[in-house]
């Protein structure tokens, strides 16, 4: 509830005129609809009474007919204007909300707090934001309209028959109580099962489509197909359960509307018998009793989605908070001083760095100290799982140590502005993200204002210039998803070209040639050594070939980082992979 109120408050804060204006305009057509029904009932009854009295009773039919036309026009016009204003405000708010949510998603990804597959996480975020459009349009607006109109109607009808007004209000309140109960823990559990089922189906179908080649080769296609069908059945069952709940709500509200009409008519007739009201007003009460439950029905249509919207609001609020905190941190860092690099001095320094993935886990880094002089080339080796990639991530501020300090150019890493850090340090990893776009656009990820000449220079240093020149569309050549159209080595060199465009002082390289054959690895390494000449390099490696030209080799084992004597001993060489 708190998260939903936060989202509603944000909408009110961003779009106050549309928010309150939309609520007022939503009230008009709903009130006009009830007034239209009531006046129509009064008109029919009064006309009948006049006919039965043979003209003995006077009745201004023109006035009543005028009121009917007025309320009909007001209902149509009010509903149209309300929809335009509220929908426009909601869509603009959701557009801004998406920006905040994606900022939070990026910040959470950097802190490794997101334990979902990226495609599932993205799909969930998009779905959550889309669901929140109903928070204002299908819940707040109908609920506010129902509360205001019910209150005003009861006040007006109290003047004719207090007992009938009390009966009508009691049944309306009971209907709201039923709807409130239907949005309880059981429905929230249903919503969670529905979300889990949808995520499971997305994962199964994604694995089936993306892995169909390997599944076919190894005979797992049928097994994966059955898993996808099982996920479909689970989703169908969850949806059926949710729809049955909605249908029960609708049935209860419909039943209560009939009860409301019967009780209202009964008490109105009693008031007439006691001489407290005129006969023609009985129909007015009956028609109002018919109209008021429509307000509850409009709410009932949204209550079925309330649990889904509530869960979505919780997740969105969490991401907004992370994004706001991250933005505040970035703003605080924006005035930080730039790193200063002096020949012969350390450009990167780690002191007593400790890191563990959680409180109960064994520390991967336990008191690590490291100092890299300007222009040095250092390689960190060690067994798999020792924490080499984690060390590289901490240096790049993609992970945050629980203890210790990291400085770049005399400035604390935690205080360094993002733009200054990324201009100073670049990471090249074994997994290169190639976007489904042109080669030029893939390169301009690193530097948006880079000219074509800059791109060709970067490609030349990475050893890709001739390959791209041979393509018919050259820099405008489109690459497929995941770098389709480039080999593994070519993709790795494209990452080097990106890094060259940044021209950083510090290069952090994680398993640069992992997964490449010997010839391709040598080509990639040659390009890398040429473009990092004179730069400070921290490389993580398992391969003996990547140690060539290193000023310093360090062993990371059991959370400790220790220097290895050069040249390497035979025992140390045996722990590295031959190329």
mmCIF file of N, CA, C and O in Angstrom, residues 189-264:
data_model
loop_
_atom_site.group_PDB
_atom_site.id
_atom_site.type_symbol
_atom_site.label_atom_id
_atom_site.label_comp_id
_atom_site.label_asym_id
_atom_site.label_seq_id
_atom_site.Cartn_x
_atom_site.Cartn_y
_atom_site.Cartn_z
ATOM 1 N N UNK A 189 -0.990 -13.431 -3.036
ATOM 2 C CA UNK A 189 -0.317 -14.697 -3.331
ATOM 3 C C UNK A 189 -0.636 -15.145 -4.756
ATOM 4 O O UNK A 189 0.234 -15.667 -5.468
ATOM 5 N N UNK A 190 -1.894 -14.948 -5.175
ATOM 6 C CA UNK A 190 -2.272 -15.268 -6.560
ATOM 7 C C UNK A 190 -1.449 -14.445 -7.544
ATOM 8 O O UNK A 190 -0.974 -14.969 -8.565
ATOM 9 N N UNK A 191 -1.299 -13.159 -7.246
ATOM 10 C CA UNK A 191 -0.533 -12.284 -8.133
ATOM 11 C C UNK A 191 0.919 -12.730 -8.224
ATOM 12 O O UNK A 191 1.522 -12.715 -9.303
ATOM 13 N N UNK A 192 1.484 -13.147 -7.069
ATOM 14 C CA UNK A 192 2.872 -13.633 -7.092
ATOM 15 C C UNK A 192 2.999 -14.895 -7.932
ATOM 16 O O UNK A 192 3.953 -15.045 -8.710
ATOM 17 N N UNK A 193 2.031 -15.810 -7.777
ATOM 18 C CA UNK A 193 2.072 -17.043 -8.588
ATOM 19 C C UNK A 193 1.952 -16.709 -10.072
ATOM 20 O O UNK A 193 2.607 -17.338 -10.919
ATOM 21 N N UNK A 194 1.133 -15.732 -10.382
ATOM 22 C CA UNK A 194 0.961 -15.334 -11.779
ATOM 23 C C UNK A 194 2.262 -14.768 -12.348
ATOM 24 O O UNK A 194 2.670 -15.107 -13.472
ATOM 25 N N UNK A 195 2.940 -13.922 -11.578
ATOM 26 C CA UNK A 195 4.204 -13.342 -12.027
ATOM 27 C C UNK A 195 5.278 -14.408 -12.190
ATOM 28 O O UNK A 195 6.041 -14.410 -13.161
ATOM 29 N N UNK A 196 5.334 -15.335 -11.222
ATOM 30 C CA UNK A 196 6.323 -16.416 -11.309
ATOM 31 C C UNK A 196 6.063 -17.288 -12.531
ATOM 32 O O UNK A 196 6.994 -17.686 -13.244
ATOM 33 N N UNK A 197 4.804 -17.568 -12.799
ATOM 34 C CA UNK A 197 4.447 -18.388 -13.961
ATOM 35 C C UNK A 197 4.815 -17.688 -15.264
ATOM 36 O O UNK A 197 5.317 -18.325 -16.198
ATOM 37 N N UNK A 198 4.577 -16.397 -15.324
ATOM 38 C CA UNK A 198 4.946 -15.649 -16.536
ATOM 39 C C UNK A 198 6.455 -15.632 -16.739
ATOM 40 O O UNK A 198 6.943 -15.812 -17.863
ATOM 41 N N UNK A 199 7.197 -15.405 -15.650
ATOM 42 C CA UNK A 199 8.655 -15.405 -15.766
ATOM 43 C C UNK A 199 9.172 -16.778 -16.193
ATOM 44 O O UNK A 199 10.087 -16.879 -17.021
ATOM 45 N N UNK A 200 8.584 -17.827 -15.631
ATOM 46 C CA UNK A 200 9.008 -19.181 -15.999
ATOM 47 C C UNK A 200 8.762 -19.445 -17.475
ATOM 48 O O UNK A 200 9.602 -20.038 -18.165
ATOM 49 N N UNK A 201 7.614 -18.986 -17.981
ATOM 50 C CA UNK A 201 7.314 -19.191 -19.396
ATOM 51 C C UNK A 201 8.288 -18.420 -20.277
ATOM 52 O O UNK A 201 8.769 -18.939 -21.294
ATOM 53 N N UNK A 202 8.605 -17.179 -19.879
ATOM 54 C CA UNK A 202 9.567 -16.389 -20.664
ATOM 55 C C UNK A 202 10.916 -17.089 -20.733
ATOM 56 O O UNK A 202 11.546 -17.169 -21.791
ATOM 57 N N UNK A 203 11.372 -17.605 -19.594
ATOM 58 C CA UNK A 203 12.677 -18.276 -19.548
ATOM 59 C C UNK A 203 12.664 -19.536 -20.405
ATOM 60 O O UNK A 203 13.596 -19.780 -21.196
ATOM 61 N N UNK A 204 11.606 -20.347 -20.272
ATOM 62 C CA UNK A 204 11.543 -21.616 -21.023
ATOM 63 C C UNK A 204 11.499 -21.349 -22.530
ATOM 64 O O UNK A 204 12.205 -22.006 -23.307
ATOM 65 N N UNK A 205 10.677 -20.415 -22.945
ATOM 66 C CA UNK A 205 10.559 -20.129 -24.382
ATOM 67 C C UNK A 205 11.848 -19.507 -24.904
ATOM 68 O O UNK A 205 12.312 -19.831 -26.008
ATOM 69 N N UNK A 206 12.447 -18.611 -24.105
ATOM 70 C CA UNK A 206 13.713 -18.003 -24.521
ATOM 71 C C UNK A 206 14.798 -19.057 -24.691
ATOM 72 O O UNK A 206 15.536 -19.059 -25.686
ATOM 73 N N UNK A 207 14.892 -19.977 -23.730
ATOM 74 C CA UNK A 207 15.884 -21.052 -23.848
ATOM 75 C C UNK A 207 15.602 -21.944 -25.049
ATOM 76 O O UNK A 207 16.526 -22.388 -25.737
ATOM 77 N N UNK A 208 14.314 -22.180 -25.317
ATOM 78 C CA UNK A 208 13.940 -23.033 -26.445
ATOM 79 C C UNK A 208 14.325 -22.403 -27.771
ATOM 80 O O UNK A 208 14.867 -23.060 -28.660
ATOM 81 N N UNK A 209 14.069 -21.093 -27.891
ATOM 82 C CA UNK A 209 14.348 -20.400 -29.159
ATOM 83 C C UNK A 209 15.845 -20.190 -29.345
ATOM 84 O O UNK A 209 16.400 -20.484 -30.409
ATOM 85 N N UNK A 210 16.515 -19.697 -28.302
ATOM 86 C CA UNK A 210 17.928 -19.371 -28.440
ATOM 87 C C UNK A 210 18.810 -20.617 -28.479
ATOM 88 O O UNK A 210 19.875 -20.612 -29.096
ATOM 89 N N UNK A 211 18.365 -21.682 -27.812
ATOM 90 C CA UNK A 211 19.204 -22.880 -27.766
ATOM 91 C C UNK A 211 18.730 -24.011 -28.649
ATOM 92 O O UNK A 211 19.133 -25.159 -28.453
ATOM 93 N N UNK A 212 17.851 -23.681 -29.633
ATOM 94 C CA UNK A 212 17.254 -24.762 -30.441
ATOM 95 C C UNK A 212 18.306 -25.558 -31.209
ATOM 96 O O UNK A 212 18.145 -26.760 -31.428
ATOM 97 N N UNK A 213 19.409 -24.916 -31.587
ATOM 98 C CA UNK A 213 20.445 -25.633 -32.342
ATOM 99 C C UNK A 213 21.095 -26.701 -31.465
ATOM 100 O O UNK A 213 21.167 -27.884 -31.842
ATOM 101 N N UNK A 214 21.559 -26.292 -30.279
ATOM 102 C CA UNK A 214 22.201 -27.254 -29.372
ATOM 103 C C UNK A 214 21.207 -28.283 -28.864
ATOM 104 O O UNK A 214 21.555 -29.466 -28.680
ATOM 105 N N UNK A 215 19.976 -27.858 -28.641
ATOM 106 C CA UNK A 215 18.954 -28.796 -28.185
ATOM 107 C C UNK A 215 18.688 -29.865 -29.238
ATOM 108 O O UNK A 215 18.494 -31.043 -28.919
ATOM 109 N N UNK A 216 18.691 -29.446 -30.492
ATOM 110 C CA UNK A 216 18.482 -30.407 -31.585
ATOM 111 C C UNK A 216 19.659 -31.372 -31.698
ATOM 112 O O UNK A 216 19.483 -32.584 -31.849
ATOM 113 N N UNK A 217 20.869 -30.830 -31.577
ATOM 114 C CA UNK A 217 22.069 -31.651 -31.723
ATOM 115 C C UNK A 217 22.176 -32.691 -30.615
ATOM 116 O O UNK A 217 22.505 -33.857 -30.860
ATOM 117 N N UNK A 218 21.852 -32.278 -29.381
ATOM 118 C CA UNK A 218 22.038 -33.172 -28.239
ATOM 119 C C UNK A 218 20.768 -33.876 -27.799
ATOM 120 O O UNK A 218 20.749 -34.569 -26.782
ATOM 121 N N UNK A 219 19.701 -33.709 -28.566
ATOM 122 C CA UNK A 219 18.477 -34.449 -28.286
ATOM 123 C C UNK A 219 17.645 -33.916 -27.144
ATOM 124 O O UNK A 219 16.829 -34.646 -26.579
ATOM 125 N N UNK A 220 17.823 -32.653 -26.778
ATOM 126 C CA UNK A 220 17.063 -32.094 -25.660
ATOM 127 C C UNK A 220 15.890 -31.232 -26.080
ATOM 128 O O UNK A 220 15.252 -30.590 -25.238
ATOM 129 N N UNK A 221 15.575 -31.226 -27.397
ATOM 130 C CA UNK A 221 14.523 -30.335 -27.896
ATOM 131 C C UNK A 221 13.158 -30.711 -27.327
ATOM 132 O O UNK A 221 12.389 -29.845 -26.881
ATOM 133 N N UNK A 222 12.850 -32.006 -27.311
ATOM 134 C CA UNK A 222 11.547 -32.446 -26.815
ATOM 135 C C UNK A 222 11.402 -32.154 -25.318
ATOM 136 O O UNK A 222 10.331 -31.722 -24.852
ATOM 137 N N UNK A 223 12.470 -32.370 -24.587
ATOM 138 C CA UNK A 223 12.440 -32.106 -23.146
ATOM 139 C C UNK A 223 12.179 -30.622 -22.871
ATOM 140 O O UNK A 223 11.377 -30.267 -22.003
ATOM 141 N N UNK A 224 12.852 -29.754 -23.638
ATOM 142 C CA UNK A 224 12.653 -28.318 -23.443
ATOM 143 C C UNK A 224 11.257 -27.891 -23.898
ATOM 144 O O UNK A 224 10.651 -27.005 -23.292
ATOM 145 N N UNK A 225 10.751 -28.533 -24.939
ATOM 146 C CA UNK A 225 9.394 -28.225 -25.415
ATOM 147 C C UNK A 225 8.363 -28.587 -24.343
ATOM 148 O O UNK A 225 7.419 -27.826 -24.084
ATOM 149 N N UNK A 226 8.554 -29.738 -23.707
ATOM 150 C CA UNK A 226 7.640 -30.156 -22.639
ATOM 151 C C UNK A 226 7.731 -29.213 -21.436
ATOM 152 O O UNK A 226 6.721 -28.922 -20.781
ATOM 153 N N UNK A 227 8.938 -28.729 -21.156
ATOM 154 C CA UNK A 227 9.107 -27.774 -20.052
ATOM 155 C C UNK A 227 8.360 -26.472 -20.348
ATOM 156 O O UNK A 227 7.744 -25.876 -19.456
ATOM 157 N N UNK A 228 8.415 -26.042 -21.628
ATOM 158 C CA UNK A 228 7.693 -24.827 -22.021
ATOM 159 C C UNK A 228 6.183 -25.037 -21.912
ATOM 160 O O UNK A 228 5.450 -24.164 -21.445
ATOM 161 N N UNK A 229 5.714 -26.213 -22.337
ATOM 162 C CA UNK A 229 4.279 -26.516 -22.235
ATOM 163 C C UNK A 229 3.832 -26.586 -20.775
ATOM 164 O O UNK A 229 2.719 -26.162 -20.439
ATOM 165 N N UNK A 230 4.679 -27.113 -19.918
ATOM 166 C CA UNK A 230 4.354 -27.156 -18.487
ATOM 167 C C UNK A 230 4.222 -25.743 -17.928
ATOM 168 O O UNK A 230 3.313 -25.454 -17.128
ATOM 169 N N UNK A 231 5.111 -24.858 -18.373
ATOM 170 C CA UNK A 231 5.033 -23.464 -17.931
ATOM 171 C C UNK A 231 3.754 -22.800 -18.438
ATOM 172 O O UNK A 231 3.142 -21.999 -17.737
ATOM 173 N N UNK A 232 3.345 -23.163 -19.667
ATOM 174 C CA UNK A 232 2.087 -22.638 -20.216
ATOM 175 C C UNK A 232 0.911 -23.084 -19.361
ATOM 176 O O UNK A 232 0.017 -22.289 -19.034
ATOM 177 N N UNK A 233 0.903 -24.352 -18.988
ATOM 178 C CA UNK A 233 -0.199 -24.885 -18.172
ATOM 179 C C UNK A 233 -0.242 -24.222 -16.793
ATOM 180 O O UNK A 233 -1.322 -23.930 -16.270
ATOM 181 N N UNK A 234 0.925 -23.979 -16.220
ATOM 182 C CA UNK A 234 0.976 -23.308 -14.919
ATOM 183 C C UNK A 234 0.459 -21.875 -15.020
ATOM 184 O O UNK A 234 -0.263 -21.400 -14.133
ATOM 185 N N UNK A 235 0.806 -21.211 -16.113
ATOM 186 C CA UNK A 235 0.315 -19.849 -16.314
ATOM 187 C C UNK A 235 -1.185 -19.849 -16.524
ATOM 188 O O UNK A 235 -1.902 -18.997 -15.976
ATOM 189 N N UNK A 236 -1.694 -20.802 -17.305
ATOM 190 C CA UNK A 236 -3.144 -20.902 -17.515
ATOM 191 C C UNK A 236 -3.885 -21.111 -16.196
ATOM 192 O O UNK A 236 -4.929 -20.501 -15.946
ATOM 193 N N UNK A 237 -3.325 -21.979 -15.348
ATOM 194 C CA UNK A 237 -3.967 -22.252 -14.057
ATOM 195 C C UNK A 237 -3.963 -21.012 -13.173
ATOM 196 O O UNK A 237 -4.969 -20.698 -12.508
ATOM 197 N N UNK A 238 -2.850 -20.264 -13.180
ATOM 198 C CA UNK A 238 -2.771 -19.043 -12.369
ATOM 199 C C UNK A 238 -3.739 -17.983 -12.878
ATOM 200 O O UNK A 238 -4.400 -17.288 -12.095
ATOM 201 N N UNK A 239 -3.839 -17.860 -14.208
ATOM 202 C CA UNK A 239 -4.767 -16.885 -14.788
ATOM 203 C C UNK A 239 -6.221 -17.273 -14.510
ATOM 204 O O UNK A 239 -7.052 -16.404 -14.220
ATOM 205 N N UNK A 240 -6.512 -18.566 -14.598
ATOM 206 C CA UNK A 240 -7.871 -19.027 -14.326
ATOM 207 C C UNK A 240 -8.257 -18.740 -12.873
ATOM 208 O O UNK A 240 -9.389 -18.302 -12.596
ATOM 209 N N UNK A 241 -7.321 -18.959 -11.958
ATOM 210 C CA UNK A 241 -7.583 -18.683 -10.549
ATOM 211 C C UNK A 241 -7.868 -17.200 -10.333
ATOM 212 O O UNK A 241 -8.793 -16.824 -9.611
ATOM 213 N N UNK A 242 -7.078 -16.340 -10.989
ATOM 214 C CA UNK A 242 -7.276 -14.903 -10.857
ATOM 215 C C UNK A 242 -8.606 -14.463 -11.460
ATOM 216 O O UNK A 242 -9.325 -13.638 -10.879
ATOM 217 N N UNK A 243 -8.956 -15.035 -12.609
ATOM 218 C CA UNK A 243 -10.222 -14.667 -13.263
ATOM 219 C C UNK A 243 -11.425 -15.138 -12.457
ATOM 220 O O UNK A 243 -12.459 -14.458 -12.415
ATOM 221 N N UNK A 244 -11.332 -16.302 -11.807
ATOM 222 C CA UNK A 244 -12.425 -16.784 -10.961
ATOM 223 C C UNK A 244 -12.661 -15.844 -9.788
ATOM 224 O O UNK A 244 -13.808 -15.582 -9.400
ATOM 225 N N UNK A 245 -11.588 -15.317 -9.224
ATOM 226 C CA UNK A 245 -11.724 -14.352 -8.140
ATOM 227 C C UNK A 245 -12.439 -13.095 -8.623
ATOM 228 O O UNK A 245 -13.325 -12.563 -7.939
ATOM 229 N N UNK A 246 -12.055 -12.618 -9.818
ATOM 230 C CA UNK A 246 -12.708 -11.434 -10.382
ATOM 231 C C UNK A 246 -14.189 -11.700 -10.629
ATOM 232 O O UNK A 246 -15.046 -10.830 -10.360
ATOM 233 N N UNK A 247 -14.508 -12.892 -11.135
ATOM 234 C CA UNK A 247 -15.906 -13.227 -11.404
ATOM 235 C C UNK A 247 -16.717 -13.298 -10.107
ATOM 236 O O UNK A 247 -17.878 -12.861 -10.067
ATOM 237 N N UNK A 248 -16.110 -13.832 -9.040
ATOM 238 C CA UNK A 248 -16.814 -13.874 -7.756
ATOM 239 C C UNK A 248 -17.095 -12.463 -7.242
ATOM 240 O O UNK A 248 -18.172 -12.187 -6.705
ATOM 241 N N UNK A 249 -16.118 -11.574 -7.411
ATOM 242 C CA UNK A 249 -16.334 -10.183 -6.998
ATOM 243 C C UNK A 249 -17.494 -9.561 -7.762
ATOM 244 O O UNK A 249 -18.342 -8.863 -7.188
ATOM 245 N N UNK A 250 -17.513 -9.803 -9.070
ATOM 246 C CA UNK A 250 -18.584 -9.257 -9.902
ATOM 247 C C UNK A 250 -19.938 -9.811 -9.458
ATOM 248 O O UNK A 250 -20.934 -9.078 -9.388
ATOM 249 N N UNK A 251 -19.986 -11.107 -9.161
ATOM 250 C CA UNK A 251 -21.249 -11.728 -8.746
ATOM 251 C C UNK A 251 -21.742 -11.155 -7.420
ATOM 252 O O UNK A 251 -22.936 -10.878 -7.250
ATOM 253 N N UNK A 252 -20.802 -10.958 -6.483
ATOM 254 C CA UNK A 252 -21.186 -10.399 -5.178
ATOM 255 C C UNK A 252 -21.726 -8.987 -5.341
ATOM 256 O O UNK A 252 -22.768 -8.632 -4.764
ATOM 257 N N UNK A 253 -21.050 -8.175 -6.137
ATOM 258 C CA UNK A 253 -21.493 -6.789 -6.325
ATOM 259 C C UNK A 253 -22.839 -6.745 -7.039
ATOM 260 O O UNK A 253 -23.722 -5.941 -6.694
ATOM 261 N N UNK A 254 -23.029 -7.601 -8.026
ATOM 262 C CA UNK A 254 -24.321 -7.636 -8.724
ATOM 263 C C UNK A 254 -25.450 -8.029 -7.772
ATOM 264 O O UNK A 254 -26.546 -7.456 -7.810
ATOM 265 N N UNK A 255 -25.180 -9.012 -6.922
ATOM 266 C CA UNK A 255 -26.189 -9.433 -5.938
ATOM 267 C C UNK A 255 -26.516 -8.296 -4.971
ATOM 268 O O UNK A 255 -27.677 -8.033 -4.649
ATOM 269 N N UNK A 256 -25.477 -7.619 -4.516
ATOM 270 C CA UNK A 256 -25.690 -6.521 -3.582
ATOM 271 C C UNK A 256 -26.461 -5.373 -4.221
ATOM 272 O O UNK A 256 -27.215 -4.662 -3.556
ATOM 273 N N UNK A 257 -26.278 -5.181 -5.521
ATOM 274 C CA UNK A 257 -27.041 -4.129 -6.197
ATOM 275 C C UNK A 257 -28.528 -4.432 -6.177
ATOM 276 O O UNK A 257 -29.363 -3.532 -5.989
ATOM 277 N N UNK A 258 -28.879 -5.707 -6.349
ATOM 278 C CA UNK A 258 -30.292 -6.083 -6.293
ATOM 279 C C UNK A 258 -30.833 -5.915 -4.872
ATOM 280 O O UNK A 258 -31.968 -5.465 -4.670
ATOM 281 N N UNK A 259 -30.017 -6.274 -3.886
ATOM 282 C CA UNK A 259 -30.418 -6.085 -2.493
ATOM 283 C C UNK A 259 -30.622 -4.597 -2.198
ATOM 284 O O UNK A 259 -31.577 -4.199 -1.516
ATOM 285 N N UNK A 260 -29.728 -3.780 -2.744
ATOM 286 C CA UNK A 260 -29.818 -2.344 -2.531
ATOM 287 C C UNK A 260 -31.120 -1.785 -3.103
ATOM 288 O O UNK A 260 -31.802 -0.974 -2.465
ATOM 289 N N UNK A 261 -31.491 -2.211 -4.295
ATOM 290 C CA UNK A 261 -32.734 -1.746 -4.920
ATOM 291 C C UNK A 261 -33.939 -2.156 -4.076
ATOM 292 O O UNK A 261 -34.845 -1.347 -3.798
ATOM 293 N N UNK A 262 -33.949 -3.436 -3.629
ATOM 294 C CA UNK A 262 -35.090 -3.932 -2.855
ATOM 295 C C UNK A 262 -35.234 -3.188 -1.528
ATOM 296 O O UNK A 262 -36.330 -2.746 -1.154
ATOM 297 N N UNK A 263 -34.122 -3.032 -0.799
ATOM 298 C CA UNK A 263 -34.188 -2.346 0.486
ATOM 299 C C UNK A 263 -34.568 -0.882 0.323
ATOM 300 O O UNK A 263 -35.365 -0.338 1.105
ATOM 301 N N UNK A 264 -33.960 -0.239 -0.678
ATOM 302 C CA UNK A 264 -34.251 1.172 -0.895
ATOM 303 C C UNK A 264 -35.719 1.380 -1.236
ATOM 304 O O UNK A 264 -36.378 2.288 -0.717
#
